[in-house]
mmCIF file of C-alpha atoms in Angstrom:
data_model
loop_
_atom_site.group_PDB
_atom_site.id
_atom_site.type_symbol
_atom_site.label_atom_id
_atom_site.label_comp_id
_atom_site.label_asym_id
_atom_site.label_seq_id
_atom_site.Cartn_x
_atom_site.Cartn_y
_atom_site.Cartn_z
ATOM 1 C CA GLU B 1 -0.154 -0.030 -0.074
ATOM 2 C CA ALA B 2 1.528 3.693 -0.845
ATOM 3 C CA GLY B 3 2.568 5.520 2.345
ATOM 4 C CA VAL B 4 1.534 8.875 3.684
ATOM 5 C CA ALA B 5 2.783 11.807 1.119
ATOM 6 C CA GLN B 6 3.890 15.074 1.634
ATOM 7 C CA SER B 7 5.758 17.788 0.390
ATOM 8 C CA PRO B 8 7.841 19.561 0.026
ATOM 9 C CA ARG B 9 10.525 17.886 2.026
ATOM 10 C CA TYR B 10 12.552 21.216 2.398
ATOM 11 C CA LYS B 11 11.310 24.530 2.782
ATOM 12 C CA ILE B 12 13.902 27.568 4.184
ATOM 13 C CA ILE B 13 11.857 30.619 3.792
ATOM 14 C CA GLU B 14 12.236 34.278 5.585
ATOM 15 C CA LYS B 15 11.082 35.269 9.114
ATOM 16 C CA ARG B 16 7.448 36.843 7.828
ATOM 17 C CA GLN B 17 6.610 35.317 5.215
ATOM 18 C CA SER B 18 4.088 32.370 4.891
ATOM 19 C CA VAL B 19 4.363 29.122 3.399
ATOM 20 C CA ALA B 20 2.071 26.091 2.626
ATOM 21 C CA PHE B 21 2.430 22.311 3.946
ATOM 22 C CA TRP B 22 0.340 19.577 2.349
ATOM 23 C CA CYS B 23 -0.378 15.575 3.052
ATOM 24 C CA ASN B 24 -1.896 12.646 1.243
ATOM 25 C CA PRO B 25 -2.824 9.828 3.994
ATOM 26 C CA ILE B 26 -2.937 6.328 2.785
ATOM 27 C CA SER B 27 -6.040 5.584 1.732
ATOM 28 C CA GLY B 28 -8.924 4.811 3.600
ATOM 29 C CA HIS B 29 -7.607 6.224 6.789
ATOM 30 C CA ALA B 30 -10.064 8.802 7.605
ATOM 31 C CA THR B 31 -7.961 10.544 10.889
ATOM 32 C CA LEU B 32 -4.784 12.472 10.087
ATOM 33 C CA TYR B 33 -2.799 14.655 12.066
ATOM 34 C CA TRP B 34 -0.314 17.261 11.421
ATOM 35 C CA TYR B 35 3.159 17.201 13.992
ATOM 36 C CA GLN B 36 5.506 20.179 14.438
ATOM 37 C CA GLN B 37 9.004 18.223 15.715
ATOM 38 C CA ILE B 38 11.157 20.492 17.406
ATOM 39 C CA LEU B 39 15.143 18.956 17.213
ATOM 40 C CA GLY B 40 15.298 17.300 19.705
ATOM 41 C CA GLN B 41 11.987 16.702 21.015
ATOM 42 C CA GLY B 42 9.030 14.491 20.363
ATOM 43 C CA PRO B 43 6.267 15.205 17.839
ATOM 44 C CA LYS B 44 3.551 17.890 19.474
ATOM 45 C CA LEU B 45 0.476 17.727 17.829
ATOM 46 C CA LEU B 46 -0.589 20.671 16.513
ATOM 47 C CA ILE B 47 -4.112 19.283 15.001
ATOM 48 C CA GLN B 48 -6.061 16.190 14.789
ATOM 49 C CA PHE B 49 -8.937 15.703 12.209
ATOM 50 C CA GLN B 50 -11.517 13.192 11.745
ATOM 51 C CA ASN B 51 -12.408 13.364 7.601
ATOM 52 C CA ASN B 52 -13.094 16.576 7.206
ATOM 53 C CA GLY B 53 -13.539 17.512 10.607
ATOM 54 C CA VAL B 54 -11.235 18.692 13.683
ATOM 55 C CA VAL B 55 -11.208 16.852 16.352
ATOM 56 C CA ASP B 56 -8.187 18.475 17.763
ATOM 57 C CA ASP B 57 -6.572 21.467 17.922
ATOM 58 C CA SER B 58 -5.977 23.342 21.506
ATOM 59 C CA GLN B 59 -2.550 23.736 20.340
ATOM 60 C CA LEU B 60 -2.260 24.766 16.852
ATOM 61 C CA PRO B 61 -1.241 28.182 17.391
ATOM 62 C CA LYS B 62 -4.476 29.603 15.704
ATOM 63 C CA ASP B 63 -2.807 33.245 14.794
ATOM 64 C CA ARG B 64 -0.781 31.962 12.152
ATOM 65 C CA PHE B 65 -1.082 28.462 11.951
ATOM 66 C CA SER B 66 -4.236 27.159 9.531
ATOM 67 C CA ALA B 67 -4.902 23.919 8.470
ATOM 68 C CA GLU B 68 -7.709 22.296 6.446
ATOM 69 C CA ARG B 69 -8.854 18.753 4.368
ATOM 70 C CA LEU B 70 -11.176 19.835 2.390
ATOM 71 C CA LYS B 71 -13.713 16.426 0.958
ATOM 72 C CA GLY B 72 -11.720 14.446 3.552
ATOM 73 C CA VAL B 73 -8.685 13.071 2.150
ATOM 74 C CA ASP B 74 -5.843 15.590 1.264
ATOM 75 C CA SER B 75 -4.439 18.306 3.976
ATOM 76 C CA THR B 76 -3.208 21.353 3.957
ATOM 77 C CA LEU B 77 -0.784 23.009 6.509
ATOM 78 C CA LYS B 78 0.186 26.833 6.727
ATOM 79 C CA ILE B 79 2.110 29.366 9.059
ATOM 80 C CA GLN B 80 1.515 33.007 8.320
ATOM 81 C CA PRO B 81 3.435 35.264 8.925
ATOM 82 C CA ALA B 82 6.599 32.468 9.813
ATOM 83 C CA LYS B 83 8.654 33.240 13.035
ATOM 84 C CA LEU B 84 12.161 32.085 13.674
ATOM 85 C CA GLU B 85 11.050 29.297 16.267
ATOM 86 C CA ASP B 86 8.592 27.694 13.607
ATOM 87 C CA SER B 87 11.693 26.483 12.195
ATOM 88 C CA ALA B 88 10.891 22.136 12.725
ATOM 89 C CA VAL B 89 10.401 19.193 10.619
ATOM 90 C CA TYR B 90 6.481 18.939 10.226
ATOM 91 C CA LEU B 91 5.230 15.497 9.645
ATOM 92 C CA CYS B 92 1.767 14.264 8.672
ATOM 93 C CA ALA B 93 0.107 11.236 10.157
ATOM 94 C CA SER B 94 -2.730 9.384 9.241
ATOM 95 C CA SER B 95 -5.256 6.200 11.165
ATOM 96 C CA LEU B 96 -7.544 4.000 10.303
ATOM 97 C CA GLY B 97 -8.676 4.588 13.962
ATOM 98 C CA GLN B 98 -9.208 3.493 17.572
ATOM 99 C CA THR B 99 -6.042 1.606 19.181
ATOM 100 C CA SER B 100 -4.365 1.884 15.230
ATOM 101 C CA PRO B 101 -1.155 2.918 14.617
ATOM 102 C CA LEU B 102 0.145 6.327 13.231
ATOM 103 C CA HIS B 103 1.506 5.963 9.765
ATOM 104 C CA PHE B 104 3.646 9.203 8.906
ATOM 105 C CA GLY B 105 5.161 10.485 6.225
ATOM 106 C CA ASN B 106 8.919 11.512 5.793
ATOM 107 C CA GLY B 107 7.983 15.740 7.159
ATOM 108 C CA THR B 108 8.659 18.689 5.570
ATOM 109 C CA ARG B 109 11.328 20.146 7.394
ATOM 110 C CA LEU B 110 11.266 23.779 7.296
ATOM 111 C CA THR B 111 13.626 26.374 8.009
ATOM 112 C CA VAL B 112 13.421 29.970 9.085
ATOM 113 C CA THR B 113 15.733 32.834 8.424
ATOM 114 C CA GLY V 1 -4.219 15.002 30.839
ATOM 115 C CA ASP V 2 -2.579 11.993 29.280
ATOM 116 C CA SER V 3 1.219 11.971 29.020
ATOM 117 C CA VAL V 4 4.118 10.009 28.215
ATOM 118 C CA THR V 5 7.600 9.948 30.040
ATOM 119 C CA GLN V 6 10.938 8.291 28.539
ATOM 120 C CA MET V 7 14.480 7.694 29.945
ATOM 121 C CA GLU V 8 16.694 10.563 29.103
ATOM 122 C CA GLY V 9 19.096 10.102 26.402
ATOM 123 C CA PRO V 10 21.214 9.761 24.707
ATOM 124 C CA VAL V 11 22.591 6.295 25.098
ATOM 125 C CA THR V 12 25.272 4.320 24.155
ATOM 126 C CA LEU V 13 25.898 0.556 23.357
ATOM 127 C CA SER V 14 28.560 -2.085 22.481
ATOM 128 C CA GLU V 15 26.881 -4.643 19.784
ATOM 129 C CA GLU V 16 25.896 -7.467 21.435
ATOM 130 C CA ALA V 17 24.896 -5.722 24.225
ATOM 131 C CA PHE V 18 21.978 -5.676 26.457
ATOM 132 C CA LEU V 19 18.915 -2.600 25.727
ATOM 133 C CA THR V 20 16.029 -0.837 28.639
ATOM 134 C CA ILE V 21 14.213 2.058 26.901
ATOM 135 C CA ASN V 22 11.827 2.839 30.244
ATOM 136 C CA CYS V 23 8.660 4.541 29.919
ATOM 137 C CA THR V 24 5.857 5.620 32.033
ATOM 138 C CA TYR V 25 1.931 6.970 30.779
ATOM 139 C CA THR V 26 -0.413 8.922 32.499
ATOM 140 C CA ALA V 27 -3.635 7.983 31.131
ATOM 141 C CA THR V 28 -7.204 8.167 31.488
ATOM 142 C CA GLY V 29 -8.863 5.223 30.872
ATOM 143 C CA TYR V 30 -7.340 1.995 28.618
ATOM 144 C CA PRO V 31 -5.174 3.411 26.359
ATOM 145 C CA SER V 32 -2.550 1.556 23.707
ATOM 146 C CA LEU V 33 0.855 1.999 24.030
ATOM 147 C CA PHE V 34 3.360 2.267 20.714
ATOM 148 C CA TRP V 35 6.947 2.296 20.577
ATOM 149 C CA TYR V 36 8.431 4.197 17.424
ATOM 150 C CA VAL V 37 11.715 4.195 16.255
ATOM 151 C CA GLN V 38 13.051 6.990 13.657
ATOM 152 C CA TYR V 39 16.494 6.118 11.560
ATOM 153 C CA PRO V 40 19.340 8.795 10.606
ATOM 154 C CA GLY V 41 17.317 11.052 8.151
ATOM 155 C CA GLU V 42 13.752 8.572 8.089
ATOM 156 C CA GLY V 43 10.450 9.461 9.406
ATOM 157 C CA LEU V 44 8.840 7.848 12.412
ATOM 158 C CA GLN V 45 8.416 4.076 12.129
ATOM 159 C CA LEU V 46 6.052 2.024 13.811
ATOM 160 C CA LEU V 47 8.667 -0.986 15.973
ATOM 161 C CA LEU V 48 6.086 -2.642 18.095
ATOM 162 C CA LYS V 49 2.520 -2.428 19.287
ATOM 163 C CA ALA V 50 0.272 -3.487 22.508
ATOM 164 C CA THR V 51 -3.229 -2.336 22.905
ATOM 165 C CA LYS V 52 -4.067 -4.551 26.214
ATOM 166 C CA ALA V 53 -2.638 -4.889 29.709
ATOM 167 C CA ASP V 54 -0.125 -8.307 29.548
ATOM 168 C CA ASP V 55 -0.455 -7.473 26.019
ATOM 169 C CA LYS V 56 3.592 -7.740 25.075
ATOM 170 C CA GLY V 57 4.656 -6.787 21.173
ATOM 171 C CA SER V 58 7.745 -8.009 19.659
ATOM 172 C CA ASN V 59 9.093 -6.828 16.412
ATOM 173 C CA LYS V 60 12.931 -7.291 14.990
ATOM 174 C CA GLY V 61 13.940 -8.665 18.454
ATOM 175 C CA PHE V 62 12.718 -6.070 20.241
ATOM 176 C CA GLU V 63 10.020 -6.668 22.891
ATOM 177 C CA ALA V 64 7.825 -4.455 25.399
ATOM 178 C CA THR V 65 5.043 -5.108 27.914
ATOM 179 C CA TYR V 66 2.484 -3.035 28.547
ATOM 180 C CA ARG V 67 2.108 -3.464 32.429
ATOM 181 C CA LYS V 68 -1.015 -1.335 34.388
ATOM 182 C CA GLU V 69 0.176 -1.978 37.611
ATOM 183 C CA THR V 70 3.464 0.379 37.338
ATOM 184 C CA THR V 71 1.845 2.263 33.754
ATOM 185 C CA SER V 72 5.274 1.652 31.835
ATOM 186 C CA PHE V 73 5.930 0.050 28.399
ATOM 187 C CA HIS V 74 10.023 -0.533 28.693
ATOM 188 C CA LEU V 75 11.718 -1.348 25.609
ATOM 189 C CA GLU V 76 14.297 -4.231 25.236
ATOM 190 C CA LYS V 77 16.509 -5.788 22.648
ATOM 191 C CA GLY V 78 19.442 -8.715 24.210
ATOM 192 C CA SER V 79 21.341 -7.796 21.611
ATOM 193 C CA VAL V 80 21.760 -4.299 19.529
ATOM 194 C CA GLN V 81 23.317 -4.455 16.601
ATOM 195 C CA VAL V 82 25.258 -0.968 14.875
ATOM 196 C CA SER V 83 21.799 -1.392 12.572
ATOM 197 C CA ASP V 84 19.691 -0.297 16.154
ATOM 198 C CA SER V 85 21.369 3.188 16.008
ATOM 199 C CA ALA V 86 18.151 4.977 16.192
ATOM 200 C CA VAL V 87 15.886 7.415 18.338
ATOM 201 C CA TYR V 88 13.374 6.108 20.243
ATOM 202 C CA PHE V 89 10.144 7.029 21.019
ATOM 203 C CA CYS V 90 7.384 5.773 23.867
ATOM 204 C CA ALA V 91 3.837 6.643 22.482
ATOM 205 C CA LEU V 92 -0.229 6.368 24.067
ATOM 206 C CA SER V 93 -3.388 6.260 22.126
ATOM 207 C CA GLY V 94 -5.833 7.671 24.679
ATOM 208 C CA THR V 95 -9.528 8.260 24.163
ATOM 209 C CA GLY V 96 -10.670 9.748 20.454
ATOM 210 C CA ASN V 97 -7.455 8.466 19.373
ATOM 211 C CA GLN V 98 -4.901 10.930 20.146
ATOM 212 C CA PHE V 99 -1.853 10.098 20.433
ATOM 213 C CA TYR V 100 0.796 11.373 22.967
ATOM 214 C CA PHE V 101 5.159 10.520 22.577
ATOM 215 C CA GLY V 102 7.400 10.872 24.725
ATOM 216 C CA THR V 103 11.008 12.677 23.710
ATOM 217 C CA GLY V 104 12.875 10.357 22.209
ATOM 218 C CA THR V 105 15.661 8.303 23.245
ATOM 219 C CA SER V 106 18.683 8.205 21.165
ATOM 220 C CA LEU V 107 20.236 4.668 20.707
ATOM 221 C CA THR V 108 24.088 4.641 19.364
ATOM 222 C CA VAL V 109 25.586 0.801 19.145
ATOM 223 C CA ILE V 110 29.238 0.841 18.329
ATOM 224 C CA PRO V 111 30.659 -2.360 16.832
#
């Protein structure tokens, strides 16, 4: 089965610019997650979707981050404007549901200068 | 809220040594528990899982047992190899299929 696809793989932007990341989950996986992984730390959940509805976005900095999952499949995560502290790897993951494991994409490494 | 506490790293072992990475959790209800591994330059991959108390997850020589009485899910391997060098993350899945990760433990195995 095809895995979780993410793009781009790397992105370098200046602070105050905007950036968008794209994710295509494994076919049939209703639950989709975006995580932020800062170097040396564990993944931190930003937002969780169930189909095209938001389940949890309590840790999403909503003044600058937004995410959508139109039609319950692909998802995009946007940062506008970016700050230096947003430099991290942004991971997308999907899951079939309760007790099922997460399947991760390779992530997008963002560097904000 | 739900959380995972993981053994601090980094850990350096000689090849064929015994490995233990400690993981304890706090959760309401009955979470599922997982170990993920991240090899250099790669994404996170599921290593093993356990969905109820006393379950033992195993894969590639690694094992972990879901201990409800001690709220632990320690990762073990009897004889590590250089190829096991990676960062290991303990995680739990609680109510609403929300996943929480530990901070990761970096393992380096030297020949």
